[in-house]
CSV table of C-alpha atoms in Angstrom, one decimal:
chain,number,residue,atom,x,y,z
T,128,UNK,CA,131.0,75.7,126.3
T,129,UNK,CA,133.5,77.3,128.5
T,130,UNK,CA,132.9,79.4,130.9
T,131,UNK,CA,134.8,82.5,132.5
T,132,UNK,CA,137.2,82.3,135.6
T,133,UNK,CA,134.9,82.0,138.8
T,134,UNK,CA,136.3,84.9,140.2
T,135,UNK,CA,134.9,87.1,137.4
T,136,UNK,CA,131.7,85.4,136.6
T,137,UNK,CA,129.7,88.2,137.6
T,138,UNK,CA,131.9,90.4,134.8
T,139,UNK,CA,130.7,88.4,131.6
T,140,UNK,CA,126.7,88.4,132.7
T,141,UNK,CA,125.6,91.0,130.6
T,142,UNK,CA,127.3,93.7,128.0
T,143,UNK,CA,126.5,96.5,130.8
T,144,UNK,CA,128.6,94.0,133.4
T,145,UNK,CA,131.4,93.5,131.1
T,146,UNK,CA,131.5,97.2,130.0
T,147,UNK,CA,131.9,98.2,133.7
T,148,UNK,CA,134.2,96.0,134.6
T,149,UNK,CA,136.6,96.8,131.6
T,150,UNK,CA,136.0,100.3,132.5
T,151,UNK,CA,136.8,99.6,135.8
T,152,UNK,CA,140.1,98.3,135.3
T,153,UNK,CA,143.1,101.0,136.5
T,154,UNK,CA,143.9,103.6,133.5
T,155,UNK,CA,147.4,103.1,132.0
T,156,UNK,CA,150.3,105.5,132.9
T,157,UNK,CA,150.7,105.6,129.0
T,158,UNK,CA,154.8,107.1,129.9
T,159,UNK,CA,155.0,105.7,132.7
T,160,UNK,CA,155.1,102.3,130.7
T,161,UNK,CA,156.4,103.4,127.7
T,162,UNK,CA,159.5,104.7,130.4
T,163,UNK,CA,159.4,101.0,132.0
T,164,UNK,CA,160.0,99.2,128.9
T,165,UNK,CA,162.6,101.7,127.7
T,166,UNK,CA,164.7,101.1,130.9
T,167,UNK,CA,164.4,97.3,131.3
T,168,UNK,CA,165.4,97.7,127.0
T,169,UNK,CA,169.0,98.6,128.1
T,170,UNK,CA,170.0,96.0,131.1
T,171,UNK,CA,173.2,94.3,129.3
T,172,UNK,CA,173.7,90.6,130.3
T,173,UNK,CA,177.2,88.5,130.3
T,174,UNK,CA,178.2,86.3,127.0
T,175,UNK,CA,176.9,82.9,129.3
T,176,UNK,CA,174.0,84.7,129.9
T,177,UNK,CA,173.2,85.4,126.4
T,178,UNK,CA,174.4,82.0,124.8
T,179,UNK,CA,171.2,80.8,127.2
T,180,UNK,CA,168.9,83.8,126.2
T,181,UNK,CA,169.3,83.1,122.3
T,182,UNK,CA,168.7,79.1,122.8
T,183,UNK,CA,165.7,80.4,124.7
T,184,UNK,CA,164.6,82.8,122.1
T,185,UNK,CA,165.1,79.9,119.6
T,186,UNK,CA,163.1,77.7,121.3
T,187,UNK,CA,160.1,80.0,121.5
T,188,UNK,CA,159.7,81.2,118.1
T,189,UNK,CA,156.6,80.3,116.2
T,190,UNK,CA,158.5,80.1,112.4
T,191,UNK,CA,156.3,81.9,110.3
T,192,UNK,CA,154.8,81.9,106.6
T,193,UNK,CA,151.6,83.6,106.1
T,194,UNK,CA,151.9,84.6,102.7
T,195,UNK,CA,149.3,84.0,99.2
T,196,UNK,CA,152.0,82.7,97.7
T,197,UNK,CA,153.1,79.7,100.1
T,198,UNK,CA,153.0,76.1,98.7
T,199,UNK,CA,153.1,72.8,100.3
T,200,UNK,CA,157.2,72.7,99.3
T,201,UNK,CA,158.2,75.9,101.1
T,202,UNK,CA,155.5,74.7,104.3
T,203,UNK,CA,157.5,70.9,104.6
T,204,UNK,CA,161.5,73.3,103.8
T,205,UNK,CA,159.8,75.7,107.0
T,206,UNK,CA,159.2,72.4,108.3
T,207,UNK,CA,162.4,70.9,108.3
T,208,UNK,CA,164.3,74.5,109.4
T,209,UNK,CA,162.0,74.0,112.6
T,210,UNK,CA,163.2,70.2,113.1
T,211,UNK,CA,166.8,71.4,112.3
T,212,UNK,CA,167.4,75.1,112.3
T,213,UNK,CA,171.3,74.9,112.0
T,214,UNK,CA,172.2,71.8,110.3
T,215,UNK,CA,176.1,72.0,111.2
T,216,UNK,CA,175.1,72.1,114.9
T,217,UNK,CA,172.8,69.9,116.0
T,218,UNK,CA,172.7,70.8,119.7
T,219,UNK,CA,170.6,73.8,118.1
T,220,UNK,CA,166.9,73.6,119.8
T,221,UNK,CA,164.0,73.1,117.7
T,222,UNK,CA,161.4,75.8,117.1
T,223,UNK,CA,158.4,75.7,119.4
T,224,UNK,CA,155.8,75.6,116.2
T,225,UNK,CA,155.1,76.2,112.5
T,226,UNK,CA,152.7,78.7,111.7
T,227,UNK,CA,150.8,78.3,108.4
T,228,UNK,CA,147.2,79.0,107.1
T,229,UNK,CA,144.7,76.1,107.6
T,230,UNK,CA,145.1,74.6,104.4
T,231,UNK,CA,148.7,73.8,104.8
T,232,UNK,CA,148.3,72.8,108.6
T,233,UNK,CA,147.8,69.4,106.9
T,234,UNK,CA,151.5,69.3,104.9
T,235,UNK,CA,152.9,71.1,108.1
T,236,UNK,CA,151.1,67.9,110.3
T,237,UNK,CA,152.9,65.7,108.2
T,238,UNK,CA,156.1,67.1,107.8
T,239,UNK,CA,156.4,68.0,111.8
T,240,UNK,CA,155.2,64.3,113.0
T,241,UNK,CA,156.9,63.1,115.7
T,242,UNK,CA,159.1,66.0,116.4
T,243,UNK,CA,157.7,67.8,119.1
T,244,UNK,CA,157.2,70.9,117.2
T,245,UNK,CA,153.7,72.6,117.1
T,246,UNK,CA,151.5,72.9,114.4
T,247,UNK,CA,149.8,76.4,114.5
T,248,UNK,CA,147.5,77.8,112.2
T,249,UNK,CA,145.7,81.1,112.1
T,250,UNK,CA,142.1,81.0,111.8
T,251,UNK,CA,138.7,82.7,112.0
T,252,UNK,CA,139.1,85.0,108.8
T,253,UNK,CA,142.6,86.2,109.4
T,254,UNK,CA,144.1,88.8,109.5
T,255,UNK,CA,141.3,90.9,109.4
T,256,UNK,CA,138.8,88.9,111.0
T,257,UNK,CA,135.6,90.4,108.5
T,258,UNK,CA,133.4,86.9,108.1
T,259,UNK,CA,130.2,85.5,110.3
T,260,UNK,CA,131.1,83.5,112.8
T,261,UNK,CA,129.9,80.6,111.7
T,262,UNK,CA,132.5,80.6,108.5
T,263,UNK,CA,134.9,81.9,111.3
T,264,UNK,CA,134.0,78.7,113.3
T,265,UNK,CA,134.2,76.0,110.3
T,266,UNK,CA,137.8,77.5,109.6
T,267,UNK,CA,138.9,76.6,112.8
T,268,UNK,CA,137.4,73.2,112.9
T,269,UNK,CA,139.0,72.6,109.4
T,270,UNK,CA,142.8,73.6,110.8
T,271,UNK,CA,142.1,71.2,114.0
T,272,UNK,CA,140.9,68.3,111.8
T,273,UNK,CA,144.0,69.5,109.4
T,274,UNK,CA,146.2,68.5,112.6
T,275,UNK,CA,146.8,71.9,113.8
T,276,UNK,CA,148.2,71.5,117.9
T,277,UNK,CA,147.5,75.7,118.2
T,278,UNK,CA,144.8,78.1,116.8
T,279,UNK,CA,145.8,81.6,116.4
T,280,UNK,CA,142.8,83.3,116.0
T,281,UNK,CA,141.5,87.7,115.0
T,282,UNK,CA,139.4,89.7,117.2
T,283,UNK,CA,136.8,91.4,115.5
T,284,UNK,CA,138.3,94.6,116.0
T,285,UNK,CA,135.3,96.8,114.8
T,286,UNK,CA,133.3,95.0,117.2
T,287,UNK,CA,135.9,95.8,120.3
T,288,UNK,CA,136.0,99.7,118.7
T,289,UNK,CA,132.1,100.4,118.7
T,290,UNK,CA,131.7,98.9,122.3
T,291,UNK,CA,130.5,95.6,121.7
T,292,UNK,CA,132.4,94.0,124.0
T,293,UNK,CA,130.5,91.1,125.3
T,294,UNK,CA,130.1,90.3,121.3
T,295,UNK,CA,133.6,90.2,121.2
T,296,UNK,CA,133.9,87.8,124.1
T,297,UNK,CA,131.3,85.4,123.2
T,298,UNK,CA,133.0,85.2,119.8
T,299,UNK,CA,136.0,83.6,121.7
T,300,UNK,CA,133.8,81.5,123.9
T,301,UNK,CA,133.2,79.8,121.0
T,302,UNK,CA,136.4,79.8,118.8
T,303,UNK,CA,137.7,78.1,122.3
T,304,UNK,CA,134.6,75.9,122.1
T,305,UNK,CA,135.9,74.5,118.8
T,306,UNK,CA,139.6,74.0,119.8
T,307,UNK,CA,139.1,70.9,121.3
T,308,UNK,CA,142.5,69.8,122.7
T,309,UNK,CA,144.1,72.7,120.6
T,310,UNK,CA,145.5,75.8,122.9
T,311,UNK,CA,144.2,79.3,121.3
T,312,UNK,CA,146.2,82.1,120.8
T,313,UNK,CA,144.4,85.5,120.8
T,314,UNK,CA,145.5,88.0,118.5
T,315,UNK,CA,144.3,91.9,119.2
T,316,UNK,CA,146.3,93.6,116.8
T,317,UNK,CA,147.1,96.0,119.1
T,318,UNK,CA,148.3,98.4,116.7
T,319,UNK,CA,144.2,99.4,115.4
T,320,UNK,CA,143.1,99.2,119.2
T,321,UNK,CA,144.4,103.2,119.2
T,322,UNK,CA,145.3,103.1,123.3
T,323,UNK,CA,146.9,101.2,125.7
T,324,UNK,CA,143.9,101.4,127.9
T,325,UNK,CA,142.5,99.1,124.9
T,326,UNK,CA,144.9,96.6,124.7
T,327,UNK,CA,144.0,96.4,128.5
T,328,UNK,CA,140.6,96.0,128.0
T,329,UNK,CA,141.4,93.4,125.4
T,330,UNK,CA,143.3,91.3,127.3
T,331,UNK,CA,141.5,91.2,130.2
T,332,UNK,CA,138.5,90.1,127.3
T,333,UNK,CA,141.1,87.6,126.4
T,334,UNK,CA,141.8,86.0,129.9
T,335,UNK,CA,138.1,85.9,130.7
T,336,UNK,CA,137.2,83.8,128.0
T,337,UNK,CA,139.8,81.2,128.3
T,338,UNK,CA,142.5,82.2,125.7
T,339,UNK,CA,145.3,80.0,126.2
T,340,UNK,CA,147.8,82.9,125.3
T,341,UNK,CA,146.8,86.4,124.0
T,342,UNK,CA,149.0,87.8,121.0
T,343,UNK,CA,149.8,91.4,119.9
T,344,UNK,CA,149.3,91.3,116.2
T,345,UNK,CA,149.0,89.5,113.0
T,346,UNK,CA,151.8,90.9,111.4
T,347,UNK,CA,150.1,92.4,109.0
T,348,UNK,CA,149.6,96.3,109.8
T,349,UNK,CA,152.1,99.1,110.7
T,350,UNK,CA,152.6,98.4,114.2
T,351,UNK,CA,153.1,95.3,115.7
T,352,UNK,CA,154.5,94.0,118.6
T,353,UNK,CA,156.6,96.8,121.0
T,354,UNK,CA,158.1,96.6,124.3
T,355,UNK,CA,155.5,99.2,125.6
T,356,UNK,CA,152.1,96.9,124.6
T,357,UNK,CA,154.1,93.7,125.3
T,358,UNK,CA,154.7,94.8,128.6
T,359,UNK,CA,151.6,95.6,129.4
T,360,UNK,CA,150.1,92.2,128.4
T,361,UNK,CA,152.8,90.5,130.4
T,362,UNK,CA,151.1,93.1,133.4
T,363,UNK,CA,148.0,91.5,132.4
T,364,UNK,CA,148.5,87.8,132.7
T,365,UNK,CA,150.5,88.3,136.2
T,366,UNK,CA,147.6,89.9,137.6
T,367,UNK,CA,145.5,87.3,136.2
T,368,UNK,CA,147.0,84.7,137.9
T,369,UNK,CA,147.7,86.4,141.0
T,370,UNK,CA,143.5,86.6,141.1
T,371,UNK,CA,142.6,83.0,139.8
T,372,UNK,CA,145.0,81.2,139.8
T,373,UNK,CA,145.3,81.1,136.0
T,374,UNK,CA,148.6,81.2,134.1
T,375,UNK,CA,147.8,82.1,130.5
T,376,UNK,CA,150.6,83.3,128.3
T,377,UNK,CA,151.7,85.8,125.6
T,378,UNK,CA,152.5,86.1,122.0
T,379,UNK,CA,154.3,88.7,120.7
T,380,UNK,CA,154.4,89.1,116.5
T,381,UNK,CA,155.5,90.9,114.2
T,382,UNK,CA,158.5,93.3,113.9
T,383,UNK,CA,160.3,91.5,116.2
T,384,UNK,CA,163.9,90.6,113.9
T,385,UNK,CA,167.2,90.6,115.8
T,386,UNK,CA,168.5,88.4,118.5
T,387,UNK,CA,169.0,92.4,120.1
T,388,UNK,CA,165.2,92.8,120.2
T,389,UNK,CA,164.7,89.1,121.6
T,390,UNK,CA,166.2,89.6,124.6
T,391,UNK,CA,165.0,92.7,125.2
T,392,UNK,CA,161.6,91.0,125.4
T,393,UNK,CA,162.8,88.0,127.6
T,394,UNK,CA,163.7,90.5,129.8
T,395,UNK,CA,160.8,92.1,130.2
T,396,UNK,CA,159.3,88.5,130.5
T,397,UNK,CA,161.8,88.1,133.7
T,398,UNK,CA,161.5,91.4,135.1
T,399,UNK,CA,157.4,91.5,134.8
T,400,UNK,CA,155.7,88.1,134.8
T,401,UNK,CA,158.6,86.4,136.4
T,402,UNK,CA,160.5,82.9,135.4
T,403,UNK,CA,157.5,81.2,135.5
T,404,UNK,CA,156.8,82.1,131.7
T,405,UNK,CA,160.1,81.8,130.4
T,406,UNK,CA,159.1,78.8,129.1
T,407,UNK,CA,157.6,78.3,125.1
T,408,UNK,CA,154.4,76.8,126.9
T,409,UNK,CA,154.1,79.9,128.2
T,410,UNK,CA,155.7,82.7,125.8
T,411,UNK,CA,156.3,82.7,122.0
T,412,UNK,CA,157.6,84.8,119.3
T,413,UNK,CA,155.6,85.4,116.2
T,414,UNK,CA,158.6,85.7,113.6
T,415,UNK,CA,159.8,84.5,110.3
T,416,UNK,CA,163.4,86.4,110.2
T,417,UNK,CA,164.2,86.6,114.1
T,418,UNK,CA,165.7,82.7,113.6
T,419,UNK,CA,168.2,84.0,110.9
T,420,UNK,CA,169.6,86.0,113.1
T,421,UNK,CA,170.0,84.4,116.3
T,422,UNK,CA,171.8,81.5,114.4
T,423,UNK,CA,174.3,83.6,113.2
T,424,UNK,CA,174.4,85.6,116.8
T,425,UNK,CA,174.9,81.4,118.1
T,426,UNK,CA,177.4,80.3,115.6
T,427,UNK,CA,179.6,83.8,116.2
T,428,UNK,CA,179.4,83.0,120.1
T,429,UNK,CA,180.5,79.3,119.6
T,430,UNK,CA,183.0,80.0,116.7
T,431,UNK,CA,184.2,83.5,117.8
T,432,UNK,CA,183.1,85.1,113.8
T,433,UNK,CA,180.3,86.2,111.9
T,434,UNK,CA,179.5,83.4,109.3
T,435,UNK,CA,177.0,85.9,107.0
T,436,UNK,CA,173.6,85.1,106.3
T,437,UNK,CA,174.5,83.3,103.3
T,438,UNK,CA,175.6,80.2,106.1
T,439,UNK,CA,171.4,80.1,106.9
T,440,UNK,CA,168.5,79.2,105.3
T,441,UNK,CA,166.8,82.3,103.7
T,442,UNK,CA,162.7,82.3,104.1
């Protein structure tokens, strides 16, 4: 089974270890970062600038359908908008992944072979994450032997709330345990964590048990991803590295619809982690509608006009 960064071995030994360590960790300036992310949410950049910043944003989204209602047709016509988001333009990049529930990572396998783009599926009860670990654990071996590239896996939130930290840890111990070759995504859902100094503590939980990325949110409650707890996950994963050596990256989801809102993030992926994880290896969106719009914001930069949302695909 995996084990925790060297550095911080000594933090994961017992719950009392991992309790004061978390506790341990410097308290968040809650305005302070809340001020941060406002600022770095007005820098303007240049029309080259932002013709690079959409086919970024584009490249980085995670498309999206998480829905009781999704079928094995609307999973392969998700697929094919991934391969090809803007048929009349094929210089348009491909999606970084689909993201389905396990039992269509199979069609999504299929339909994505050979084109580079990621299959991701949630797992481990999602969204709430309310089910033993062991059914926790088969769902995630079913989406890897489905074909899925990425696992996007729930904290057990009431776990994290009541202080069981070192349960909470161990859990993704062995979620990672059962990834195989598949890179995990760790989703807090940052809006029932109540305080910054939570989503903190989370992430550092995160990091220390080998998430390959840690997410803000399912998608699934009131708040989702914002500039304020996005920022201070990006905070997060600098210091990580700067400590072991470690680059793990982040996943905001949720909320997140405009080409306006993506590059408010990207900048605050620049100004805070640094270029290093403008990259999709190393920074995602969680979305469904955000690709809508930054084909339209990309056709009205190449064509000079606005060609309506009837000229895209509607999910």
């Amino acid at each position: 089974m995996p084990t925790t960064a060297p550095a911080f071995s000594d933090a994961t030994a017992s719950d009392s270890a991992l309790r004061r360590f978390l506790f341990g960790l410097p308290g968040v300036d809650a305005v302070g970062l809340e001020a941060r992310a406002a600022s770095l949410g007005t820098r303007s950049i240049k029309t080259t600038a932002k013709a690079y910043a959409i086919d970024l944003a584009i490249s980085m989204i995670d498309l999206t359908t998480l829905e009781g209602a999704d079928t094995p047709g609307k999973v392969r016509a998700l697929a094919a908008k991934a391969v090809n988001p803007d048929p009349t333009d094929r210089t348009t990049p491909r999606t970084a992944a689909v993201c389905v529930y396990p039992d269509m990572a199979a069609t999504a396998a299929a339909a994505l072979a050979g084109s580079g783009v990621k299959v991701a599926s949630v797992a481990t009860a999602f969204p709430a994450g309310r089910a033993a670990l062991d059914v926790k654990l088969a769902d995630v071996r079913d989406a890897v032997a489905a074909g899925a590239d990425e696992i996007d896996m729930v904290i057990d939130r009431g776990a994290f709330l009541s202080g069981r930290f070192l349960k909470v840890y161990e859990e993704i111990l062995a979620v990672k345990a059962e990834c195989g070759a598949a890179r995990l995504k760790v989703i807090f859902e940052t809006g029932e964590l109540s305080t910054y100094d939570n989503i903190r503590r989370a992430s550092w939980i995160g990091m220390l048990a080998g998430a390959d990325f840690i997410k803000t949110s399912t998608g699934k409650v009131a708040t989702n991803a914002t500039p304020a707890n996005t920022l201070l996950m990006l905070e997060a994963v600098r210091d990580f590295r700067a400590q072991t050596g470690v680059q793990i990256g982040v996943k905001p989801a949720g909320g997140i619809r405009t080409t306006k809102d993506a590059v408010k993030f990207l900048v605050l992926v620049n100004e805070t982690a640094g270029e290093d994880w403008l990259d999709n290896h190393w920074f995602r969106f969680g979305a469904s509608s955000l690709l809508n719009d930054l084909l339209m914001q990309r056709q009205k930069l190449s064509t000079g006009r606005y060609s309506g949302p009837d000229y895209v695909t509607v999910d």
